[in-house]
Short mmCIF file of C-alpha atoms and ligand atoms in Angstrom, two decimals:
data_model
loop_
_atom_site.label_atom_id
_atom_site.label_comp_id
_atom_site.label_asym_id
_atom_site.label_seq_id
_atom_site.Cartn_x
_atom_site.Cartn_y
_atom_site.Cartn_z
CA MET A 1 59.70 89.04 146.26
CA ILE A 2 63.38 88.63 146.76
CA ARG A 3 63.52 86.03 144.05
CA ARG A 4 61.57 88.21 141.66
CA SER A 5 63.83 91.16 142.21
CA LEU A 6 66.87 88.93 141.74
CA ILE A 7 65.51 87.69 138.44
CA ALA A 8 64.70 91.26 137.50
CA ALA A 9 68.22 92.34 138.43
CA LEU A 10 69.72 89.63 136.27
CA VAL A 11 67.40 90.05 133.34
CA ALA A 12 67.01 93.81 133.26
CA PRO A 13 70.54 94.63 132.06
CA ALA A 14 70.25 91.97 129.38
CA LEU A 15 66.92 93.42 128.26
CA THR A 16 68.36 96.90 128.32
CA ALA A 17 71.34 95.73 126.26
CA LEU A 18 69.01 93.98 123.86
CA SER A 19 66.74 96.93 123.50
CA LEU A 20 69.70 99.28 123.03
CA ALA A 21 71.48 97.00 120.60
CA PRO A 22 69.64 98.13 117.46
CA PHE A 23 70.48 101.74 118.33
CA ALA A 24 74.09 101.09 119.33
CA ALA A 25 75.10 99.39 116.08
CA PRO A 26 74.14 102.18 113.68
CA ALA A 27 75.64 104.72 116.07
CA ARG A 28 78.99 102.87 115.79
CA ALA A 29 78.68 102.53 112.03
CA GLN A 30 78.12 106.24 111.72
CA GLU A 31 81.23 107.12 113.73
CA ALA A 32 83.16 109.51 111.56
CA PHE A 33 86.12 108.12 109.63
CA PRO A 34 88.85 108.15 110.77
CA ASN A 35 88.59 107.56 114.50
CA ARG A 36 92.07 106.07 115.00
CA PRO A 37 95.54 106.41 113.42
CA ILE A 38 96.06 105.54 109.77
CA THR A 39 99.15 103.73 108.44
CA ILE A 40 100.63 104.32 104.99
CA VAL A 41 102.95 101.55 103.82
CA VAL A 42 105.93 102.66 101.75
CA PRO A 43 107.13 99.57 99.86
CA PHE A 44 110.77 100.73 100.07
CA ALA A 45 113.30 101.53 102.79
CA ALA A 46 113.19 104.71 104.85
CA GLY A 47 115.11 107.73 103.58
CA GLY A 48 114.43 107.14 99.88
CA PRO A 49 112.27 109.14 97.47
CA THR A 50 108.97 107.29 97.96
CA ASP A 51 109.49 107.59 101.70
CA THR A 52 110.21 111.33 101.43
CA VAL A 53 107.10 112.04 99.36
CA THR A 54 104.93 109.91 101.65
CA ARG A 55 106.11 111.57 104.86
CA LEU A 56 105.39 115.05 103.45
CA VAL A 57 101.88 114.01 102.39
CA ALA A 58 101.19 112.03 105.60
CA GLU A 59 101.95 115.00 107.82
CA VAL A 60 99.38 117.27 106.18
CA MET A 61 96.79 114.50 105.80
CA GLY A 62 97.14 113.75 109.51
CA ARG A 63 96.33 117.36 110.36
CA ASP A 64 93.40 117.39 107.96
CA LEU A 65 91.96 114.07 109.18
CA GLY A 66 92.52 114.83 112.87
CA GLN A 67 94.35 111.52 113.35
CA PRO A 68 98.04 110.62 113.11
CA VAL A 69 99.03 109.23 109.70
CA VAL A 70 102.09 107.06 110.29
CA VAL A 71 104.49 105.68 107.71
CA GLU A 72 105.57 102.03 107.73
CA ASN A 73 108.48 100.97 105.51
CA VAL A 74 108.09 97.47 104.07
CA GLY A 75 110.92 97.30 101.52
CA GLY A 76 112.08 94.43 99.33
CA ALA A 77 111.39 92.59 96.07
CA GLY A 78 110.98 95.77 94.02
CA GLY A 79 108.08 97.04 96.14
CA THR A 80 105.98 93.87 95.94
CA LEU A 81 106.33 92.92 99.63
CA GLY A 82 104.79 96.17 100.84
CA ALA A 83 102.12 96.11 98.14
CA ALA A 84 101.16 92.55 99.15
CA ARG A 85 100.74 93.62 102.75
CA VAL A 86 98.20 96.28 101.80
CA ALA A 87 96.34 94.19 99.20
CA GLN A 88 95.74 91.60 101.91
CA ALA A 89 94.79 94.07 104.67
CA ARG A 90 91.28 94.83 105.98
CA PRO A 91 89.59 97.20 103.53
CA ASP A 92 88.66 99.80 106.13
CA GLY A 93 90.80 102.77 105.10
CA TYR A 94 93.28 102.46 107.97
CA TYR A 95 96.04 100.62 106.09
CA LEU A 96 97.12 102.26 102.83
CA LEU A 97 99.89 102.04 100.23
CA LEU A 98 101.84 104.86 98.62
CA HIS A 99 103.61 103.37 95.63
CA HIS A 100 105.06 104.50 92.31
CA ILE A 101 105.27 103.46 88.65
CA GLY A 102 105.85 99.90 89.91
CA MET A 103 102.05 99.62 90.14
CA GLY A 104 102.03 99.93 86.33
CA THR A 105 104.88 97.52 85.62
CA THR A 106 104.51 94.84 88.32
CA PRO A 107 101.39 93.20 86.80
CA SER A 108 103.46 92.37 83.68
CA LEU A 109 106.92 91.96 85.22
CA TYR A 110 105.93 89.50 87.95
CA ARG A 111 104.08 86.42 86.79
CA LYS A 112 103.82 84.84 90.25
CA LEU A 113 102.70 87.04 93.13
CA SER A 114 101.04 86.31 96.45
CA TYR A 115 98.49 89.07 95.81
CA ASP A 116 96.37 90.50 93.01
CA ALA A 117 98.52 93.32 91.62
CA VAL A 118 95.60 94.84 89.70
CA GLY A 119 92.41 93.77 91.47
CA GLY A 120 93.79 94.06 95.00
CA PHE A 121 93.62 97.83 95.28
CA ALA A 122 91.20 100.75 95.29
CA PRO A 123 93.01 103.91 94.09
CA VAL A 124 92.68 106.98 96.32
CA GLY A 125 94.60 109.56 94.27
CA MET A 126 97.76 110.41 92.40
CA VAL A 127 100.36 112.47 94.22
CA THR A 128 103.18 113.63 91.94
CA GLU A 129 105.27 112.80 88.87
CA VAL A 130 108.97 113.01 89.64
CA PRO A 131 111.90 113.44 87.21
CA MET A 132 114.91 111.13 87.44
CA THR A 133 118.62 111.90 87.45
CA ILE A 134 121.53 109.76 86.28
CA ILE A 135 124.17 109.97 88.99
CA GLY A 136 127.46 108.36 89.97
CA ARG A 137 129.89 108.18 92.86
CA LYS A 138 131.89 111.35 93.42
CA ASN A 139 135.22 109.99 92.19
CA LEU A 140 133.90 108.16 89.12
CA PRO A 141 136.31 108.97 86.25
CA ALA A 142 133.64 110.60 84.05
CA ASN A 143 132.62 114.25 84.05
CA ASN A 144 129.67 114.27 81.68
CA LEU A 145 127.20 111.83 80.14
CA ALA A 146 129.36 111.15 77.05
CA GLU A 147 132.29 110.24 79.29
CA LEU A 148 130.02 108.07 81.45
CA VAL A 149 128.74 106.22 78.38
CA ALA A 150 132.33 105.64 77.18
CA LEU A 151 133.35 104.44 80.65
CA VAL A 152 130.38 102.06 80.95
CA ARG A 153 131.03 100.63 77.47
CA ARG A 154 134.70 100.12 78.26
CA ASP A 155 134.55 98.95 81.90
CA ARG A 156 131.08 97.53 82.44
CA GLU A 157 132.38 94.37 84.17
CA LYS A 158 133.99 96.56 86.81
CA LEU A 159 131.06 98.95 87.34
CA ASN A 160 128.03 98.34 89.56
CA TYR A 161 124.61 99.82 89.05
CA ALA A 162 122.47 100.24 92.21
CA ASN A 163 118.71 99.79 92.13
CA ALA A 164 115.75 99.00 94.37
CA GLY A 165 114.90 95.62 92.85
CA ILE A 166 113.04 94.48 89.76
CA GLY A 167 110.19 96.80 88.88
CA ALA A 168 111.65 99.68 90.90
CA ALA A 169 111.94 103.06 89.24
CA SER A 170 115.72 102.85 89.48
CA HIS A 171 115.58 99.45 87.77
CA LEU A 172 113.46 100.76 84.87
CA CYS A 173 115.58 103.87 84.43
CA GLY A 174 118.74 101.72 84.56
CA LEU A 175 117.32 99.43 81.88
CA LEU A 176 116.58 102.42 79.65
CA PHE A 177 120.11 103.72 80.18
CA GLN A 178 121.87 100.40 79.64
CA THR A 179 119.73 99.68 76.56
CA ALA A 180 120.46 103.15 75.17
CA VAL A 181 124.21 102.72 75.58
CA ASP A 182 124.04 99.00 74.72
CA ALA A 183 126.08 97.98 77.76
CA PRO A 184 124.46 95.86 80.48
CA MET A 185 126.02 96.33 83.90
CA THR A 186 126.07 94.31 87.11
CA THR A 187 123.15 95.45 89.25
CA VAL A 188 123.11 95.59 93.03
CA PRO A 189 119.55 95.48 94.43
CA TYR A 190 118.62 97.31 97.65
CA ARG A 191 115.39 97.52 99.65
CA GLY A 192 115.09 101.09 98.45
CA THR A 193 117.28 103.81 97.00
CA GLY A 194 117.70 105.47 100.42
CA PRO A 195 120.28 102.83 101.44
CA ALA A 196 121.56 102.65 97.84
CA MET A 197 122.32 106.38 98.02
CA THR A 198 124.31 105.84 101.23
CA ASP A 199 126.47 103.29 99.41
CA LEU A 200 126.83 105.52 96.33
CA ILE A 201 128.05 108.36 98.55
CA GLY A 202 130.40 105.90 100.28
CA GLY A 203 131.70 104.70 96.90
CA THR A 204 130.60 101.05 97.30
CA VAL A 205 128.49 101.24 94.12
CA ASP A 206 129.19 103.31 91.01
CA VAL A 207 126.10 104.43 89.14
CA MET A 208 122.39 104.94 89.86
CA CYS A 209 119.34 106.55 88.31
CA ASP A 210 116.88 107.89 90.85
CA GLN A 211 114.13 110.39 91.54
CA THR A 212 115.13 114.00 92.19
CA THR A 213 113.29 113.68 95.51
CA ASN A 214 116.26 111.55 96.64
CA THR A 215 119.11 113.04 94.63
CA THR A 216 118.71 116.85 94.56
CA GLU A 217 120.26 117.59 97.94
CA GLN A 218 123.13 115.15 97.43
CA ILE A 219 123.85 116.66 94.00
CA ARG A 220 123.81 120.20 95.40
CA ALA A 221 126.09 119.16 98.27
CA GLY A 222 128.54 117.58 95.80
CA ALA A 223 128.17 114.19 97.49
CA VAL A 224 127.50 112.52 94.12
CA LYS A 225 128.17 113.35 90.45
CA VAL A 226 125.20 114.11 88.22
CA PHE A 227 125.18 113.44 84.48
CA ALA A 228 121.65 114.29 83.30
CA VAL A 229 117.99 114.81 84.16
CA THR A 230 115.53 112.53 82.35
CA THR A 231 113.06 115.27 81.34
CA PRO A 232 112.63 117.17 78.04
CA GLN A 233 113.39 120.48 79.83
CA ARG A 234 115.97 121.35 82.44
CA LEU A 235 114.72 121.63 86.03
CA ALA A 236 114.53 124.94 87.92
CA SER A 237 115.85 123.08 90.98
CA LEU A 238 118.98 121.87 89.11
CA PRO A 239 119.43 124.48 86.36
CA ASP A 240 123.02 123.51 85.46
CA VAL A 241 122.24 119.85 84.85
CA PRO A 242 121.69 119.00 81.16
CA THR A 243 118.72 116.95 79.96
CA THR A 244 119.40 113.47 78.58
CA ALA A 245 118.69 114.84 75.08
CA GLU A 246 121.18 117.71 75.51
CA ALA A 247 123.75 115.30 76.90
CA GLY A 248 123.45 112.89 73.97
CA LEU A 249 120.71 110.35 74.80
CA PRO A 250 117.62 111.85 73.12
CA GLY A 251 115.12 108.99 73.63
CA MET A 252 115.77 108.61 77.32
CA GLU A 253 112.95 110.43 79.05
CA VAL A 254 111.15 109.07 82.09
CA THR A 255 109.21 110.42 85.07
CA ILE A 256 107.98 108.43 88.05
CA TRP A 257 104.36 108.77 89.17
CA HIS A 258 103.26 108.13 92.73
CA ALA A 259 99.76 107.35 93.94
CA LEU A 260 97.93 106.41 97.12
CA TYR A 261 95.83 103.21 97.33
CA ALA A 262 93.54 101.41 99.77
CA PRO A 263 92.81 97.67 99.68
CA LYS A 264 90.08 96.66 97.22
CA GLY A 265 86.67 96.64 98.91
CA THR A 266 87.27 99.81 100.93
CA PRO A 267 83.93 101.71 101.03
CA ALA A 268 83.74 104.53 98.48
CA ASP A 269 82.90 107.14 101.12
CA VAL A 270 86.17 106.24 102.89
CA THR A 271 88.34 106.44 99.73
CA ASP A 272 86.57 109.71 98.87
CA ARG A 273 87.37 111.13 102.31
CA LEU A 274 91.01 110.06 101.94
CA SER A 275 91.16 111.53 98.45
CA ARG A 276 89.80 114.89 99.68
CA SER A 277 92.43 114.85 102.39
CA LEU A 278 95.15 114.06 99.84
CA GLN A 279 93.92 116.97 97.72
CA THR A 280 94.15 119.24 100.77
CA ALA A 281 97.74 118.05 101.31
CA LEU A 282 98.61 118.78 97.68
CA ARG A 283 97.39 122.39 98.08
CA ASP A 284 99.53 122.94 101.18
CA GLU A 285 101.99 125.81 100.63
CA LYS A 286 104.83 124.20 102.57
CA LEU A 287 104.41 120.88 100.81
CA ILE A 288 104.39 122.58 97.39
CA GLN A 289 107.57 124.49 98.31
CA ARG A 290 109.32 121.34 99.55
CA PHE A 291 108.29 119.42 96.43
CA ALA A 292 109.68 122.29 94.30
CA ASP A 293 112.99 122.23 96.21
CA LEU A 294 113.19 118.54 95.37
CA GLY A 295 112.43 119.04 91.66
CA THR A 296 108.78 118.06 91.55
CA ALA A 297 105.22 119.37 91.93
CA PRO A 298 101.87 117.97 93.08
CA VAL A 299 99.47 116.65 90.43
CA THR A 300 96.26 118.59 89.78
CA GLN A 301 93.34 118.23 92.17
CA GLU A 302 91.46 116.31 89.47
CA GLN A 303 94.30 113.79 89.12
CA ALA A 304 94.21 113.21 92.87
CA THR A 305 90.74 111.58 92.64
CA PRO A 306 90.06 107.80 92.67
CA ALA A 307 88.53 107.81 89.16
CA ALA A 308 91.35 109.75 87.46
CA THR A 309 93.95 107.62 89.22
CA LEU A 310 92.28 104.38 88.17
CA ALA A 311 92.23 105.56 84.53
CA PHE A 312 95.89 106.66 84.66
CA TRP A 313 96.97 103.43 86.34
CA GLN A 314 95.13 101.23 83.83
CA ALA A 315 96.67 103.18 80.93
CA ASP A 316 100.12 102.71 82.48
CA ILE A 317 99.63 98.95 82.81
CA ALA A 318 98.56 98.83 79.14
CA LYS A 319 101.58 100.97 78.16
CA TRP A 320 104.15 98.74 79.88
CA ARG A 321 102.71 95.30 79.08
CA PRO A 322 103.87 95.10 75.43
CA VAL A 323 107.24 96.67 76.31
CA ILE A 324 107.90 94.05 79.00
CA GLN A 325 106.61 91.20 76.84
CA ALA A 326 108.82 92.29 73.94
CA ALA A 327 111.85 92.49 76.23
CA GLY A 328 110.97 89.05 77.62
CA GLN A 329 112.49 90.01 80.96
CA TYR A 330 110.46 88.86 83.91
CA ALA A 331 111.03 88.93 87.64
CA ASP A 332 110.32 85.23 88.01
N1 LIG B 401 113.42 105.16 94.09
C1 LIG B 401 113.25 103.80 94.42
C2 LIG B 401 113.01 103.02 93.18
O1 LIG B 401 113.97 102.83 92.54
C3 LIG B 401 112.35 103.41 95.48
C4 LIG B 401 112.51 104.16 96.77
O2 LIG B 401 113.37 103.88 97.59
O3 LIG B 401 111.70 105.03 96.92
O4 LIG B 401 111.94 102.58 92.87
#
């Protein structure tokens, strides 16, 4: 009797566990996403434009998803270190990447990467397209774009151009500028244009081209000199700053698109949930106002979907490939 009850005591929980197992598994699988914090990797240093955009979006998405959305800065190698981290992460929707135009250029610029720069990601949605500004240290002896061009042509050995590594937006914009004025400069690569801006303000480097999301407040405060915005029209946020065309460089127009990605293999219902949350963030009044203060605006709700982002991204890769091949300039 005793023995039987002992056996029963030992076996019963196991039987109960066994009999409950088929019910427990689906119950776990059906747990609503997300049920723990989400991380968004910014592949550049804190304090720069990609970081700024990501933190604004993450805050609203966190509220919408009912879980904290934290930002992790993994800067270096033009954004490829952070991108690699996400491409190789578990495809469960908890480890994401918010990148920029580098997603369009990296597949052609870098011939050796530790990750699949095209097949490694599942797009979630586009976020914004940001204008660039050509800026310089406060005491640079040039007061407009024509004077800057003359200075760069005359003194290029003495002038440094700051960027965030090969494939970074600042690198591409710098290439456009230096090609337009036919004067290559010495470049100083940073892990992001947040720290590059600190050095530009301090006068350690001379010239930079960067998103308005990093430059607007420094321009308004007079901490740096601005020479032009890289858009066909002037910006409401910087109405006194001439466009590149007005200032004498007509072909030099560029905007920087940002998008959110999950690792390839993330279930579609998860990327759809994240995309709906991103769309909610992009409708947020405070976010729209902050974007406007910084010279940009959210993309449309349609552009913030996985399908539209995939199409845009693929078109961007196709746009840059022949340009990079013709230039013959690779990162490796
Ligand atoms: N604006 C930087 C770039 O040049 C990156 C950053 O720090 O956000 O790509």
